[in-house]
Amino acid sequence: MEWTGARYADKPTVEVHTWIATPPEQVWTLVSDIELMPRTSSELQSVEWLDGRTGPALGARFIGRSKHEALGEWATTSHIVEYEPSRTLAWAVEDPLNPTAIWRFTLVPQDGGTLLREWMQMGPARSGLSFAIDRMPEKEQKIVFVRMREFEANMTVTLEEIKKLAERAHTSGEASL
């Protein structure tokens, strides 16, 4: 990630992608299993569906518990705001109309496999990062840049893990993951 000079109010974004040698339907099984995500992340510790849900649907909610060396531990409630099986899954963190972040997976059939993209937007609502910015407003651009680089690195690891799991299941002929 190159220096952008973005401030929090700019709603900075980051996106990573990978090509997976399996059809979108198989990749979707992994992407839509939010309970798998803590296994692919050093920051996200656990997730739990709310309201009796057991899987994603438009409007479904889940709690994510996270931990970061510099930011501590926290929990957020996310709301599914885009849901198109085998194509798109997105959630807004905290308030869907004024989120602290938006996360999205997009799956596109490509060359006999799947192009998987993970995208996120910071803000516009205040988040835990806002407190660090409040304490050091002169360092806001650096704080935002460092956090976006962390997101990019973590997202890259997540996609690598999804790719490994999907391709391993595909080559072993497993019907479900």
CSV table of N, CA and C in Angstrom, one decimal:
chain,number,residue,atom,x,y,z
A,1,MET,N,0.8,-1.2,0.0
A,1,MET,CA,0.0,0.0,0.0
A,1,MET,C,0.9,1.2,0.0
A,2,GLU,N,0.6,2.1,-0.9
A,2,GLU,CA,1.3,3.4,-1.0
A,2,GLU,C,0.7,4.5,-0.1
A,3,TRP,N,1.5,5.4,0.3
A,3,TRP,CA,1.0,6.5,1.1
A,3,TRP,C,0.0,7.3,0.4
A,4,THR,N,-1.1,7.5,1.1
A,4,THR,CA,-2.2,8.3,0.5
A,4,THR,C,-2.5,9.6,1.1
A,5,GLY,N,-2.0,9.8,2.4
A,5,GLY,CA,-2.3,11.0,3.1
A,5,GLY,C,-3.7,11.1,3.5
A,6,ALA,N,-4.5,10.0,3.5
A,6,ALA,CA,-5.9,10.1,3.8
A,6,ALA,C,-6.1,10.4,5.3
A,7,ARG,N,-7.2,11.1,5.5
A,7,ARG,CA,-7.6,11.3,6.9
A,7,ARG,C,-8.9,10.4,7.1
A,8,TYR,N,-9.2,10.2,8.4
A,8,TYR,CA,-10.4,9.4,8.7
A,8,TYR,C,-11.6,9.8,8.0
A,9,ALA,N,-11.9,11.1,7.9
A,9,ALA,CA,-13.1,11.7,7.3
A,9,ALA,C,-13.1,11.4,5.8
A,10,ASP,N,-12.0,11.0,5.2
A,10,ASP,CA,-12.0,10.7,3.8
A,10,ASP,C,-12.6,9.3,3.5
A,11,LYS,N,-12.9,8.6,4.5
A,11,LYS,CA,-13.4,7.2,4.4
A,11,LYS,C,-12.5,6.3,3.5
A,12,PRO,N,-11.2,6.2,4.0
A,12,PRO,CA,-10.3,5.5,3.2
A,12,PRO,C,-10.7,4.0,3.0
A,13,THR,N,-10.3,3.4,1.8
A,13,THR,CA,-10.6,2.0,1.5
A,13,THR,C,-9.3,1.2,1.2
A,14,VAL,N,-9.5,0.0,1.3
A,14,VAL,CA,-8.4,-1.0,0.9
A,14,VAL,C,-9.1,-2.2,0.3
A,15,GLU,N,-8.4,-2.7,-0.8
A,15,GLU,CA,-9.0,-3.9,-1.4
A,15,GLU,C,-7.8,-4.9,-1.7
A,16,VAL,N,-8.1,-6.1,-1.5
A,16,VAL,CA,-7.1,-7.2,-2.0
A,16,VAL,C,-7.9,-8.2,-2.8
A,17,HIS,N,-7.2,-9.0,-3.6
A,17,HIS,CA,-7.9,-10.0,-4.4
A,17,HIS,C,-7.0,-11.2,-4.6
A,18,THR,N,-7.6,-12.3,-5.0
A,18,THR,CA,-6.9,-13.5,-5.4
A,18,THR,C,-7.7,-14.3,-6.3
A,19,TRP,N,-7.1,-15.1,-7.1
A,19,TRP,CA,-7.8,-16.0,-8.0
A,19,TRP,C,-7.8,-17.4,-7.4
A,20,ILE,N,-8.9,-18.1,-7.4
A,20,ILE,CA,-9.0,-19.4,-6.7
A,20,ILE,C,-9.5,-20.4,-7.8
A,21,ALA,N,-8.9,-21.5,-7.8
A,21,ALA,CA,-9.2,-22.5,-8.9
A,21,ALA,C,-10.4,-23.4,-8.5
A,22,THR,N,-11.4,-22.8,-8.1
A,22,THR,CA,-12.7,-23.4,-7.8
A,22,THR,C,-13.8,-22.5,-8.2
A,23,PRO,N,-15.0,-23.1,-8.4
A,23,PRO,CA,-16.2,-22.3,-8.8
A,23,PRO,C,-16.6,-21.4,-7.7
A,24,PRO,N,-17.3,-20.3,-8.0
A,24,PRO,CA,-17.8,-19.3,-6.9
A,24,PRO,C,-18.6,-20.0,-5.9
A,25,GLU,N,-19.4,-21.0,-6.2
A,25,GLU,CA,-20.3,-21.7,-5.3
A,25,GLU,C,-19.5,-22.3,-4.1
A,26,GLN,N,-18.3,-22.9,-4.5
A,26,GLN,CA,-17.5,-23.5,-3.4
A,26,GLN,C,-16.8,-22.4,-2.6
A,27,VAL,N,-16.4,-21.4,-3.2
A,27,VAL,CA,-15.7,-20.3,-2.5
A,27,VAL,C,-16.7,-19.6,-1.6
A,28,TRP,N,-18.0,-19.5,-2.0
A,28,TRP,CA,-19.0,-18.9,-1.3
A,28,TRP,C,-19.3,-19.6,0.1
A,29,THR,N,-19.2,-20.9,0.0
A,29,THR,CA,-19.3,-21.7,1.2
A,29,THR,C,-18.4,-21.2,2.3
A,30,LEU,N,-17.2,-20.9,2.0
A,30,LEU,CA,-16.2,-20.4,2.9
A,30,LEU,C,-16.4,-19.0,3.3
A,31,VAL,N,-16.6,-18.1,2.3
A,31,VAL,CA,-16.8,-16.7,2.5
A,31,VAL,C,-18.0,-16.4,3.4
A,32,SER,N,-19.1,-17.1,3.2
A,32,SER,CA,-20.3,-16.9,3.9
A,32,SER,C,-20.3,-17.5,5.3
A,33,ASP,N,-19.3,-18.3,5.6
A,33,ASP,CA,-19.2,-18.9,7.0
A,33,ASP,C,-18.4,-17.9,7.9
A,34,ILE,N,-19.1,-17.0,8.4
A,34,ILE,CA,-18.4,-16.0,9.2
A,34,ILE,C,-17.7,-16.6,10.4
A,35,GLU,N,-18.1,-17.7,10.9
A,35,GLU,CA,-17.5,-18.4,12.0
A,35,GLU,C,-16.1,-18.9,11.7
A,36,LEU,N,-15.8,-19.0,10.4
A,36,LEU,CA,-14.5,-19.4,9.9
A,36,LEU,C,-13.5,-18.3,10.0
A,37,MET,N,-14.0,-17.1,9.9
A,37,MET,CA,-13.1,-15.9,9.8
A,37,MET,C,-12.1,-15.7,10.9
A,38,PRO,N,-12.4,-16.0,12.2
A,38,PRO,CA,-11.4,-15.9,13.2
A,38,PRO,C,-10.2,-16.8,13.0
A,39,ARG,N,-10.4,-17.9,12.3
A,39,ARG,CA,-9.3,-18.8,12.0
A,39,ARG,C,-8.3,-18.3,11.0
A,40,THR,N,-8.8,-17.3,10.2
A,40,THR,CA,-8.0,-16.7,9.2
A,40,THR,C,-7.4,-15.3,9.6
A,41,SER,N,-7.7,-14.9,10.8
A,41,SER,CA,-7.3,-13.5,11.2
A,41,SER,C,-6.6,-13.5,12.6
A,42,SER,N,-5.6,-12.7,12.7
A,42,SER,CA,-4.9,-12.5,13.9
A,42,SER,C,-5.6,-11.6,14.9
A,43,GLU,N,-6.5,-10.8,14.3
A,43,GLU,CA,-7.2,-9.7,15.1
A,43,GLU,C,-8.6,-10.2,15.5
A,44,LEU,N,-9.4,-10.7,14.6
A,44,LEU,CA,-10.7,-11.2,14.9
A,44,LEU,C,-10.6,-12.4,15.7
A,45,GLN,N,-11.2,-12.4,17.0
A,45,GLN,CA,-11.1,-13.5,17.9
A,45,GLN,C,-12.3,-14.5,17.8
A,46,SER,N,-13.5,-13.9,17.6
A,46,SER,CA,-14.6,-14.8,17.6
A,46,SER,C,-15.8,-14.0,16.9
A,47,VAL,N,-16.8,-14.8,16.4
A,47,VAL,CA,-18.0,-14.2,15.9
A,47,VAL,C,-19.2,-15.0,16.3
A,48,GLU,N,-20.3,-14.4,16.4
A,48,GLU,CA,-21.5,-15.1,16.9
A,48,GLU,C,-22.7,-14.5,16.2
A,49,TRP,N,-23.5,-15.3,15.5
A,49,TRP,CA,-24.8,-14.8,14.9
A,49,TRP,C,-25.7,-14.4,16.1
A,50,LEU,N,-26.5,-13.4,15.8
A,50,LEU,CA,-27.5,-12.9,16.8
A,50,LEU,C,-28.9,-13.3,16.3
A,51,ASP,N,-29.9,-13.1,17.1
A,51,ASP,CA,-31.3,-13.2,16.8
A,51,ASP,C,-31.7,-14.6,16.3
A,52,GLY,N,-30.9,-15.6,16.7
A,52,GLY,CA,-31.2,-17.0,16.4
A,52,GLY,C,-30.8,-17.4,15.0
A,53,ARG,N,-30.0,-16.5,14.3
A,53,ARG,CA,-29.5,-16.8,12.9
A,53,ARG,C,-28.4,-17.9,13.0
A,54,THR,N,-28.3,-18.6,11.9
A,54,THR,CA,-27.2,-19.5,11.8
A,54,THR,C,-26.4,-19.3,10.5
A,55,GLY,N,-26.8,-18.3,9.7
A,55,GLY,CA,-26.1,-17.9,8.5
A,55,GLY,C,-26.5,-16.6,8.0
A,56,PRO,N,-25.8,-16.1,7.0
A,56,PRO,CA,-26.1,-14.8,6.5
A,56,PRO,C,-27.4,-14.6,5.7
A,57,ALA,N,-27.9,-13.4,5.8
A,57,ALA,CA,-29.1,-13.0,5.1
A,57,ALA,C,-29.2,-11.5,5.2
A,58,LEU,N,-29.8,-10.9,4.3
A,58,LEU,CA,-29.9,-9.4,4.4
A,58,LEU,C,-30.6,-9.0,5.7
A,59,GLY,N,-29.9,-8.1,6.4
A,59,GLY,CA,-30.4,-7.7,7.7
A,59,GLY,C,-29.9,-8.5,8.9
A,60,ALA,N,-29.3,-9.7,8.7
A,60,ALA,CA,-28.8,-10.5,9.8
A,60,ALA,C,-27.7,-9.7,10.5
A,61,ARG,N,-27.6,-10.1,11.8
A,61,ARG,CA,-26.6,-9.4,12.6
A,61,ARG,C,-25.7,-10.4,13.3
A,62,PHE,N,-24.5,-10.0,13.5
A,62,PHE,CA,-23.5,-10.8,14.3
A,62,PHE,C,-22.6,-10.0,15.1
A,63,ILE,N,-22.1,-10.5,16.2
A,63,ILE,CA,-21.1,-9.9,17.1
A,63,ILE,C,-19.8,-10.4,16.7
A,64,GLY,N,-18.8,-9.5,16.5
A,64,GLY,CA,-17.4,-9.8,16.3
A,64,GLY,C,-16.6,-9.3,17.5
A,65,ARG,N,-15.7,-10.2,18.0
A,65,ARG,CA,-14.9,-9.8,19.1
A,65,ARG,C,-13.4,-9.8,18.6
A,66,SER,N,-12.8,-8.6,18.8
A,66,SER,CA,-11.4,-8.5,18.3
A,66,SER,C,-10.4,-8.1,19.3
A,67,LYS,N,-9.2,-8.2,19.0
A,67,LYS,CA,-8.1,-7.9,19.9
A,67,LYS,C,-6.9,-7.4,19.1
A,68,HIS,N,-6.3,-6.3,19.5
A,68,HIS,CA,-5.2,-5.7,18.9
A,68,HIS,C,-4.2,-5.2,19.9
A,69,GLU,N,-2.9,-5.4,19.7
A,69,GLU,CA,-1.9,-5.0,20.7
A,69,GLU,C,-2.0,-3.6,21.1
A,70,ALA,N,-2.2,-2.7,20.2
A,70,ALA,CA,-2.2,-1.2,20.5
A,70,ALA,C,-3.6,-0.7,20.8
A,71,LEU,N,-4.7,-1.4,20.4
A,71,LEU,CA,-6.0,-0.9,20.6
A,71,LEU,C,-6.8,-1.6,21.6
A,72,GLY,N,-6.3,-2.7,22.1
A,72,GLY,CA,-7.0,-3.5,23.2
A,72,GLY,C,-8.0,-4.5,22.6
A,73,GLU,N,-9.1,-4.8,23.4
A,73,GLU,CA,-10.1,-5.7,23.0
A,73,GLU,C,-11.4,-5.0,22.9
A,74,TRP,N,-12.2,-5.4,22.0
A,74,TRP,CA,-13.5,-4.8,21.8
A,74,TRP,C,-14.5,-5.7,21.0
A,75,ALA,N,-15.8,-5.4,21.1
A,75,ALA,CA,-16.8,-6.2,20.4
A,75,ALA,C,-17.6,-5.2,19.6
A,76,THR,N,-18.0,-5.6,18.4
A,76,THR,CA,-18.9,-4.8,17.6
A,76,THR,C,-20.1,-5.6,17.0
A,77,THR,N,-21.1,-5.0,16.7
A,77,THR,CA,-22.3,-5.6,16.1
A,77,THR,C,-22.3,-5.2,14.6
A,78,SER,N,-22.3,-6.2,13.8
A,78,SER,CA,-22.3,-6.0,12.3
A,78,SER,C,-23.7,-6.4,11.8
A,79,HIS,N,-24.1,-5.7,10.7
A,79,HIS,CA,-25.3,-5.9,10.0
A,79,HIS,C,-25.1,-6.3,8.5
A,80,ILE,N,-25.6,-7.4,8.1
A,80,ILE,CA,-25.5,-7.7,6.6
A,80,ILE,C,-26.3,-6.7,5.8
A,81,VAL,N,-25.5,-6.0,4.9
A,81,VAL,CA,-26.2,-4.9,4.1
A,81,VAL,C,-26.2,-5.3,2.6
A,82,GLU,N,-25.5,-6.3,2.2
A,82,GLU,CA,-25.5,-6.8,0.8
A,82,GLU,C,-25.4,-8.3,0.9
A,83,TYR,N,-26.3,-9.0,0.2
A,83,TYR,CA,-26.3,-10.4,0.3
A,83,TYR,C,-26.8,-11.0,-1.0
A,84,GLU,N,-25.9,-11.5,-1.8
A,84,GLU,CA,-26.3,-12.2,-3.1
A,84,GLU,C,-25.5,-13.4,-3.2
A,85,PRO,N,-26.0,-14.6,-2.8
A,85,PRO,CA,-25.3,-15.8,-2.7
A,85,PRO,C,-24.4,-16.1,-3.9
A,86,SER,N,-23.2,-16.5,-3.6
A,86,SER,CA,-22.1,-16.8,-4.6
A,86,SER,C,-21.6,-15.6,-5.3
A,87,ARG,N,-22.0,-14.4,-4.9
A,87,ARG,CA,-21.6,-13.2,-5.5
A,87,ARG,C,-21.1,-12.1,-4.6
A,88,THR,N,-21.9,-11.7,-3.6
A,88,THR,CA,-21.5,-10.6,-2.7
A,88,THR,C,-22.0,-10.8,-1.3
A,89,LEU,N,-21.2,-10.5,-0.3
A,89,LEU,CA,-21.5,-10.5,1.1
A,89,LEU,C,-20.8,-9.3,1.7
A,90,ALA,N,-21.7,-8.3,2.2
A,90,ALA,CA,-21.1,-7.1,2.8
A,90,ALA,C,-21.8,-6.9,4.2
A,91,TRP,N,-21.1,-6.3,5.1
A,91,TRP,CA,-21.7,-5.9,6.4
A,91,TRP,C,-21.1,-4.6,6.8
A,92,ALA,N,-22.0,-3.8,7.5
A,92,ALA,CA,-21.7,-2.6,8.1
A,92,ALA,C,-21.5,-2.8,9.6
A,93,VAL,N,-20.5,-2.2,10.1
A,93,VAL,CA,-20.2,-2.3,11.5
A,93,VAL,C,-20.9,-1.2,12.3
A,94,GLU,N,-21.6,-1.7,13.4
A,94,GLU,CA,-22.4,-0.9,14.3
A,94,GLU,C,-23.7,-0.4,13.6
A,95,ASP,N,-23.7,0.9,13.2
A,95,ASP,CA,-24.9,1.5,12.6
A,95,ASP,C,-24.9,1.3,11.1
A,96,PRO,N,-25.8,0.5,10.5
A,96,PRO,CA,-25.8,0.3,9.0
A,96,PRO,C,-25.9,1.6,8.2
A,97,LEU,N,-26.6,2.7,8.8
A,97,LEU,CA,-26.7,3.9,8.1
A,97,LEU,C,-25.5,4.9,8.3
A,98,ASN,N,-24.7,4.6,9.4
A,98,ASN,CA,-23.6,5.5,9.6
A,98,ASN,C,-22.5,4.6,10.3
A,99,PRO,N,-21.9,3.6,9.5
A,99,PRO,CA,-21.1,2.6,10.0
A,99,PRO,C,-19.7,3.1,10.4
A,100,THR,N,-19.1,2.4,11.4
A,100,THR,CA,-17.7,2.6,11.7
A,100,THR,C,-16.8,2.0,10.6
A,101,ALA,N,-17.3,1.0,9.9
A,101,ALA,CA,-16.6,0.4,8.8
A,101,ALA,C,-17.6,-0.4,7.9
A,102,ILE,N,-17.2,-0.6,6.7
A,102,ILE,CA,-18.0,-1.5,5.8
A,102,ILE,C,-17.0,-2.6,5.3
A,103,TRP,N,-17.4,-3.8,5.3
A,103,TRP,CA,-16.5,-4.9,4.8
A,103,TRP,C,-17.3,-5.6,3.7
A,104,ARG,N,-16.6,-6.0,2.6
A,104,ARG,CA,-17.3,-6.7,1.5
A,104,ARG,C,-16.4,-7.8,0.8
A,105,PHE,N,-17.1,-8.9,0.6
A,105,PHE,CA,-16.5,-9.9,-0.3
A,105,PHE,C,-17.2,-9.9,-1.6
A,106,THR,N,-16.5,-10.0,-2.7
A,106,THR,CA,-17.1,-10.1,-4.0
A,106,THR,C,-16.5,-11.3,-4.7
A,107,LEU,N,-17.3,-12.1,-5.3
A,107,LEU,CA,-16.9,-13.3,-6.1
A,107,LEU,C,-17.3,-13.1,-7.5
A,108,VAL,N,-16.3,-13.3,-8.4
A,108,VAL,CA,-16.6,-13.2,-9.8
A,108,VAL,C,-16.1,-14.4,-10.6
A,109,PRO,N,-16.9,-15.1,-11.3
A,109,PRO,CA,-16.4,-16.2,-12.1
A,109,PRO,C,-15.3,-15.7,-13.1
A,110,GLN,N,-14.2,-16.5,-13.1
A,110,GLN,CA,-13.1,-16.0,-14.0
A,110,GLN,C,-12.2,-17.2,-14.4
A,111,ASP,N,-12.1,-17.4,-15.6
A,111,ASP,CA,-11.1,-18.5,-16.1
A,111,ASP,C,-11.3,-19.8,-15.5
A,112,GLY,N,-12.6,-20.2,-15.3
A,112,GLY,CA,-12.9,-21.5,-14.7
A,112,GLY,C,-12.7,-21.6,-13.2
A,113,GLY,N,-12.5,-20.5,-12.6
A,113,GLY,CA,-12.4,-20.4,-11.1
A,113,GLY,C,-13.1,-19.1,-10.6
A,114,THR,N,-12.6,-18.6,-9.6
A,114,THR,CA,-13.2,-17.4,-8.9
A,114,THR,C,-12.2,-16.3,-8.6
A,115,LEU,N,-12.5,-15.1,-9.0
A,115,LEU,CA,-11.8,-13.9,-8.6
A,115,LEU,C,-12.5,-13.5,-7.3
A,116,LEU,N,-11.7,-13.6,-6.2
A,116,LEU,CA,-12.3,-13.2,-4.9
A,116,LEU,C,-11.7,-11.9,-4.4
A,117,ARG,N,-12.5,-10.9,-4.1
A,117,ARG,CA,-12.0,-9.6,-3.7
A,117,ARG,C,-12.6,-9.4,-2.2
A,118,GLU,N,-11.7,-8.9,-1.4
A,118,GLU,CA,-12.1,-8.4,-0.1
A,118,GLU,C,-11.8,-6.9,-0.1
A,119,TRP,N,-12.8,-6.1,0.3
A,119,TRP,CA,-12.7,-4.6,0.3
A,119,TRP,C,-13.2,-4.2,1.7
A,120,MET,N,-12.7,-3.1,2.2
A,120,MET,CA,-13.2,-2.5,3.4
A,120,MET,C,-13.1,-1.0,3.3
A,121,GLN,N,-14.0,-0.3,4.0
A,121,GLN,CA,-13.9,1.2,4.1
A,121,GLN,C,-14.0,1.5,5.6
A,122,MET,N,-13.1,2.4,5.9
A,122,MET,CA,-13.0,2.9,7.3
A,122,MET,C,-14.0,4.1,7.4
A,123,GLY,N,-14.8,4.1,8.5
A,123,GLY,CA,-15.7,5.2,8.7
A,123,GLY,C,-17.0,5.1,7.9
A,124,PRO,N,-17.8,6.1,7.9
A,124,PRO,CA,-17.6,7.5,8.4
A,124,PRO,C,-17.7,7.7,9.9
A,125,ALA,N,-18.5,6.8,10.6
A,125,ALA,CA,-18.7,7.0,12.0
A,125,ALA,C,-17.4,6.8,12.8
A,126,ARG,N,-17.3,7.3,13.9
A,126,ARG,CA,-16.1,7.2,14.8
A,126,ARG,C,-16.0,5.7,15.2
A,127,SER,N,-14.7,5.3,15.3
A,127,SER,CA,-14.4,3.9,15.7
A,127,SER,C,-13.3,4.0,16.8
A,128,GLY,N,-12.8,2.9,17.2
A,128,GLY,CA,-11.8,2.9,18.2
A,128,GLY,C,-10.5,3.7,17.8
A,129,LEU,N,-10.3,3.7,16.5
A,129,LEU,CA,-9.2,4.4,16.0
A,129,LEU,C,-9.3,5.9,16.2
A,130,SER,N,-10.6,6.4,16.3
A,130,SER,CA,-10.8,7.8,16.5
A,130,SER,C,-10.2,8.3,17.8
A,131,PHE,N,-10.1,7.4,18.8
A,131,PHE,CA,-9.6,7.8,20.1
A,131,PHE,C,-8.1,8.1,20.0
A,132,ALA,N,-7.4,7.3,19.2
A,132,ALA,CA,-6.0,7.5,19.0
A,132,ALA,C,-5.8,8.8,18.2
A,133,ILE,N,-6.6,9.1,17.2
A,133,ILE,CA,-6.5,10.3,16.5
A,133,ILE,C,-6.8,11.5,17.4
A,134,ASP,N,-7.8,11.4,18.3
A,134,ASP,CA,-8.1,12.5,19.2
A,134,ASP,C,-6.9,12.8,20.1
A,135,ARG,N,-6.1,11.8,20.5
A,135,ARG,CA,-4.9,12.0,21.4
A,135,ARG,C,-3.8,12.6,20.6
A,136,MET,N,-3.7,12.3,19.3
A,136,MET,CA,-2.6,12.8,18.5
A,136,MET,C,-3.1,13.3,17.1
A,137,PRO,N,-3.8,14.4,17.1
A,137,PRO,CA,-4.4,14.8,15.9
A,137,PRO,C,-3.4,15.2,14.8
A,138,GLU,N,-2.2,15.6,15.2
A,138,GLU,CA,-1.2,15.9,14.2
A,138,GLU,C,-0.6,14.7,13.5
A,139,LYS,N,-0.9,13.5,14.0
A,139,LYS,CA,-0.5,12.3,13.4
A,139,LYS,C,-1.6,11.5,12.7
A,140,GLU,N,-2.7,12.1,12.5
A,140,GLU,CA,-3.9,11.5,12.0
A,140,GLU,C,-3.6,10.7,10.7
A,141,GLN,N,-2.9,11.3,9.7
A,141,GLN,CA,-2.7,10.7,8.5
A,141,GLN,C,-1.8,9.5,8.6
A,142,LYS,N,-0.8,9.5,9.5
A,142,LYS,CA,0.0,8.4,9.7
A,142,LYS,C,-0.7,7.3,10.5
A,143,ILE,N,-1.6,7.6,11.4
A,143,ILE,CA,-2.4,6.6,12.1
A,143,ILE,C,-3.3,5.9,11.2
A,144,VAL,N,-4.0,6.6,10.3
A,144,VAL,CA,-4.9,6.0,9.3
A,144,VAL,C,-4.1,5.2,8.4
A,145,PHE,N,-2.9,5.6,7.9
A,145,PHE,CA,-2.1,4.9,6.9
A,145,PHE,C,-1.7,3.5,7.5
A,146,VAL,N,-1.2,3.6,8.8
A,146,VAL,CA,-0.7,2.4,9.4
A,146,VAL,C,-1.8,1.4,9.6
A,147,ARG,N,-3.0,1.9,10.0
A,147,ARG,CA,-4.1,1.0,10.2
A,147,ARG,C,-4.6,0.4,8.9
A,148,MET,N,-4.6,1.2,7.8
A,148,MET,CA,-5.0,0.6,6.5
A,148,MET,C,-4.0,-0.4,6.0
A,149,ARG,N,-2.7,-0.2,6.3
A,149,ARG,CA,-1.7,-1.2,5.9
A,149,ARG,C,-1.9,-2.5,6.7
A,150,GLU,N,-2.3,-2.4,8.0
A,150,GLU,CA,-2.6,-3.6,8.8
A,150,GLU,C,-3.8,-4.3,8.2
A,151,PHE,N,-4.8,-3.5,7.9
A,151,PHE,CA,-6.0,-4.2,7.2
A,151,PHE,C,-5.6,-4.9,6.0
A,152,GLU,N,-4.8,-4.3,5.1
A,152,GLU,CA,-4.4,-4.9,3.9
A,152,GLU,C,-3.6,-6.2,4.1
A,153,ALA,N,-2.7,-6.2,5.1
A,153,ALA,CA,-1.9,-7.4,5.4
A,153,ALA,C,-2.9,-8.5,5.9
A,154,ASN,N,-3.8,-8.1,6.8
A,154,ASN,CA,-4.7,-9.1,7.4
A,154,ASN,C,-5.6,-9.7,6.3
A,155,MET,N,-6.1,-8.8,5.5
A,155,MET,CA,-7.0,-9.3,4.4
A,155,MET,C,-6.3,-10.2,3.4
A,156,THR,N,-5.1,-9.9,3.2
A,156,THR,CA,-4.3,-10.8,2.3
A,156,THR,C,-4.1,-12.2,2.9
A,157,VAL,N,-3.9,-12.2,4.1
A,157,VAL,CA,-3.8,-13.5,4.8
A,157,VAL,C,-5.1,-14.3,4.8
A,158,THR,N,-6.2,-13.5,5.0
A,158,THR,CA,-7.6,-14.1,5.0
A,158,THR,C,-7.8,-14.7,3.6
A,159,LEU,N,-7.5,-14.0,2.5
A,159,LEU,CA,-7.8,-14.5,1.2
A,159,LEU,C,-6.9,-15.7,0.9
A,160,GLU,N,-5.6,-15.7,1.3
A,160,GLU,CA,-4.7,-16.8,1.1
A,160,GLU,C,-5.3,-18.1,1.8
A,161,GLU,N,-5.8,-17.9,3.0
A,161,GLU,CA,-6.4,-19.1,3.7
A,161,GLU,C,-7.7,-19.6,3.0
A,162,ILE,N,-8.5,-18.7,2.6
A,162,ILE,CA,-9.7,-19.1,1.9
A,162,ILE,C,-9.3,-19.9,0.6
A,163,LYS,N,-8.3,-19.3,-0.1
A,163,LYS,CA,-7.9,-20.0,-1.3
A,163,LYS,C,-7.4,-21.4,-1.0
A,164,LYS,N,-6.5,-21.6,0.0
A,164,LYS,CA,-6.0,-22.9,0.4
A,164,LYS,C,-7.1,-23.8,0.7
A,165,LEU,N,-8.1,-23.4,1.5
A,165,LEU,CA,-9.2,-24.3,1.9
A,165,LEU,C,-10.0,-24.6,0.7
A,166,ALA,N,-10.4,-23.7,-0.1
A,166,ALA,CA,-11.2,-24.0,-1.3
A,166,ALA,C,-10.6,-24.9,-2.2
A,167,GLU,N,-9.3,-24.7,-2.5
A,167,GLU,CA,-8.6,-25.5,-3.5
A,167,GLU,C,-8.3,-26.9,-3.0
A,168,ARG,N,-8.1,-27.0,-1.7
A,168,ARG,CA,-7.8,-28.3,-1.1
A,168,ARG,C,-9.1,-29.1,-1.1
A,169,ALA,N,-10.3,-28.5,-0.8
A,169,ALA,CA,-11.5,-29.2,-0.8
A,169,ALA,C,-11.9,-29.6,-2.3
A,170,HIS,N,-11.6,-28.7,-3.2
A,170,HIS,CA,-11.9,-29.0,-4.6
A,170,HIS,C,-11.1,-30.2,-5.1
A,171,THR,N,-9.8,-30.2,-4.8
A,171,THR,CA,-8.9,-31.3,-5.4
A,171,THR,C,-9.2,-32.6,-4.6
A,172,SER,N,-9.7,-32.5,-3.4
A,172,SER,CA,-9.9,-33.8,-2.7
A,172,SER,C,-11.4,-34.3,-3.0
A,173,GLY,N,-12.1,-33.5,-3.7
A,173,GLY,CA,-13.5,-33.9,-4.1
A,173,GLY,C,-14.5,-33.8,-3.0
A,174,GLU,N,-14.2,-33.0,-1.9
A,174,GLU,CA,-15.2,-32.9,-0.9
A,174,GLU,C,-16.4,-32.1,-1.4
A,175,ALA,N,-17.6,-32.6,-1.0
A,175,ALA,CA,-18.8,-32.0,-1.5
A,175,ALA,C,-19.1,-30.7,-0.7
A,176,SER,N,-18.8,-30.7,0.6
A,176,SER,CA,-19.0,-29.6,1.4
A,176,SER,C,-17.7,-29.3,2.2
A,177,LEU,N,-17.6,-28.0,2.6
A,177,LEU,CA,-16.4,-27.6,3.3
A,177,LEU,C,-16.7,-27.5,4.8
